[in-house]
Short mmCIF file of C-alpha atoms in Angstrom, two decimals:
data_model
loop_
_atom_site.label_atom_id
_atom_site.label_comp_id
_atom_site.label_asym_id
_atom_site.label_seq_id
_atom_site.Cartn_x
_atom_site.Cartn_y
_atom_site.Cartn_z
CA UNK A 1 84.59 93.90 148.37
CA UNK A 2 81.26 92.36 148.70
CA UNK A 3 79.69 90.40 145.91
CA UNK A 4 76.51 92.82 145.58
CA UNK A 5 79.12 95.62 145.80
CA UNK A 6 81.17 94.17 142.86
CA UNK A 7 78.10 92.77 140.98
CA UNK A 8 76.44 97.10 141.28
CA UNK A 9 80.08 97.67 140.12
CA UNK A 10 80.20 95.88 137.09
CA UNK A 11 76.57 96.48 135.76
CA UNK A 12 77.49 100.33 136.54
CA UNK A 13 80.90 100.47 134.47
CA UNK A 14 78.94 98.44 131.77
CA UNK A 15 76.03 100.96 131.60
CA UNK A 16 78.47 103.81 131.68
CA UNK A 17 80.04 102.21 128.51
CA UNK A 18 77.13 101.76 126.70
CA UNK A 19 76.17 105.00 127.02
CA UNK A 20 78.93 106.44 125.59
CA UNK A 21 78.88 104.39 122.30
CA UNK A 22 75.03 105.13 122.55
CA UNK A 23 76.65 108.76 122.77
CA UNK A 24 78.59 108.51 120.06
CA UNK A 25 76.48 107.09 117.41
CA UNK A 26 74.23 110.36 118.60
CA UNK A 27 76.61 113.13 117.96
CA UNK A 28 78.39 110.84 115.09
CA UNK A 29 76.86 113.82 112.31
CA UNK A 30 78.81 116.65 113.96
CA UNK A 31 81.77 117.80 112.19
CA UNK A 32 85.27 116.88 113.57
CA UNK A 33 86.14 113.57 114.83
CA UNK A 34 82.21 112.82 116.17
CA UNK A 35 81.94 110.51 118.70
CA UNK A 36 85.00 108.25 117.98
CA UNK A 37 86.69 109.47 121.69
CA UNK A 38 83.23 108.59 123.27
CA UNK A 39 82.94 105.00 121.43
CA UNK A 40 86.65 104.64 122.11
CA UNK A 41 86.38 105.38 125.61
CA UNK A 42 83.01 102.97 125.80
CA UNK A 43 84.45 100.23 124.78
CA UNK A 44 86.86 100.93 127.05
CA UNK A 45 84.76 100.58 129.49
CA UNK A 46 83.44 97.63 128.54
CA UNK A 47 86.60 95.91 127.91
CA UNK A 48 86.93 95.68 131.90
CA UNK A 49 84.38 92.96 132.18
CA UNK A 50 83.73 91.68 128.99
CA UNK A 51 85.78 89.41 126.77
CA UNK A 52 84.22 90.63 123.57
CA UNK A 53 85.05 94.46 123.88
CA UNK A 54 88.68 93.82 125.26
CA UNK A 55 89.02 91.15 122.00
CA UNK A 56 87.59 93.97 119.82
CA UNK A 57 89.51 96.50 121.89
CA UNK A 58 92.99 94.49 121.13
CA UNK A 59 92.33 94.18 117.45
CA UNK A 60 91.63 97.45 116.74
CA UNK A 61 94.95 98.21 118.72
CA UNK A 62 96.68 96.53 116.89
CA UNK A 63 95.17 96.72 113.55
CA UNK A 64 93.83 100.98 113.57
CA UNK A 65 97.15 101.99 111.76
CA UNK A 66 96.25 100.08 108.67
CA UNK A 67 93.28 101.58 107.69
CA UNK A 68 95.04 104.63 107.61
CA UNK A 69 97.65 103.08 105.07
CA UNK A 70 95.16 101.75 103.05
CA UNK A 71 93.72 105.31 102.57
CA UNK A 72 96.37 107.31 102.09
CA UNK A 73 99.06 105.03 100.07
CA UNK A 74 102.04 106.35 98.93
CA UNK A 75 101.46 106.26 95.34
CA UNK A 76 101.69 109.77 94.09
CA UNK A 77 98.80 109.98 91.75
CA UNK A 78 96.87 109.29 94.35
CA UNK A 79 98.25 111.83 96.61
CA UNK A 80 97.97 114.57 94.14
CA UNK A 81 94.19 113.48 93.65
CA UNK A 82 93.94 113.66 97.45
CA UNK A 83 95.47 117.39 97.71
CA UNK A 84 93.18 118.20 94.43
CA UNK A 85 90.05 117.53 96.67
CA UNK A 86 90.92 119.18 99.58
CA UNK A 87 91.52 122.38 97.57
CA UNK A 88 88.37 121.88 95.82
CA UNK A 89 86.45 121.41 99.05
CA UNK A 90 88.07 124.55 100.30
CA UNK A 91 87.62 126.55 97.90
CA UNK A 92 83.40 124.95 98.22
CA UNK A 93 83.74 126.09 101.88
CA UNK A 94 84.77 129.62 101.04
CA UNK A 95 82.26 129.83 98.74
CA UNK A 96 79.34 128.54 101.28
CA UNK A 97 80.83 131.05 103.83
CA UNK A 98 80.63 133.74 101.62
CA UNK A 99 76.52 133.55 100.51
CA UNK A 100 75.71 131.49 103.71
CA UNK A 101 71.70 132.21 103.05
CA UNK A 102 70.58 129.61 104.93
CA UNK A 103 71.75 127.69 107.75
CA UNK A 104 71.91 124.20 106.06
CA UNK A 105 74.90 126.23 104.01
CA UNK A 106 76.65 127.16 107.04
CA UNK A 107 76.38 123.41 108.14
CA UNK A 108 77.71 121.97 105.06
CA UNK A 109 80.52 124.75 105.05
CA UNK A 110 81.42 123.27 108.38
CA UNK A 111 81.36 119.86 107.69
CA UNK A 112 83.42 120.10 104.60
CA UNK A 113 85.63 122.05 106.25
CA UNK A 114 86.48 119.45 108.97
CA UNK A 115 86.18 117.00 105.91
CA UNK A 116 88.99 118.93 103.67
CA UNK A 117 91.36 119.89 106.63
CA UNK A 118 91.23 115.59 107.54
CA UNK A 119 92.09 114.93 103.98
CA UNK A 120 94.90 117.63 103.66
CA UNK A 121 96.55 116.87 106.94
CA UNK A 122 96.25 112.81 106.67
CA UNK A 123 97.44 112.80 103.32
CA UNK A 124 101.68 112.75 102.72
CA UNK A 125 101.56 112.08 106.65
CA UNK A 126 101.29 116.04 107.20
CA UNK A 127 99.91 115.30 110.48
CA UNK A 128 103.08 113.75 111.17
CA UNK A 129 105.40 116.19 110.27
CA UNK A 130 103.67 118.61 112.11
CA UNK A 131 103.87 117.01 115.09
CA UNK A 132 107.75 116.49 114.86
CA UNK A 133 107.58 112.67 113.43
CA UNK A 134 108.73 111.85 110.05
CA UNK A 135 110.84 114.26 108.23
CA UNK A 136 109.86 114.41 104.56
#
């Protein structure tokens, strides 16, 4: 390959990745996981030619699982105050859904929603056991 060729290459795979974590931080305030695919698969991207974003890329890989463990421990008070707030936001959500007057209601509905179903799956590793992991 030609050194123009590989030089158009690079700056195009590099542009491609910051637009996707541009992309992400823009749809970041929609409900569900956001843009965390589209930064993920930016810095991706980027990791091809760029020491910095396969370092970052190689730490989070190896270090993602933590911050998961550090949310959700397994100390049960904490567990029950975990399940406590999901059932509060869903009962909130059924509430919103049910006057929905205006469409900032419907929008919070949504996004606590998303919000209560991450904390109710997460927590005790239901996520998991749903998908045929850990036995509990």
């Amino acid at each position: 390959m030609s050194p123009t060729k590989r030089r158009l290459k690079r700056i195009a795979t590099d542009a491609a990745g910051y637009l996707l974590i541009l992309a992400a931080v823009l749809v970041s305030w929609l409900p569900g996981p956001g843009g965390i695919p589209l930064a993920l698969a930016g810095l991706g991207l980027l990791s091809i030619n760029n020491k910095w974003a396969k370092d970052l890329r190689n730490f989070l890989l190896k270090h993602g699982g933590k911050a998961v463990q550090l949310l959700f421990p397994q100390n049960p008070i904490v567990q029950w105050l975990y399940d406590i707030l999901a059932a509060v936001l869903f009962i909130f959500v059924a509430a919103l859904a049910w006057w929905h007057n205006a469409i900032w209601q419907i929008s919070l509905s949504v996004v606590c929603f998303f919000v209560a179903l991450f904390l109710a799956l997460m927590n005790r590793d239901r996520l998991g056991r749903l998908r045929g992991g850990r036995k509990a």
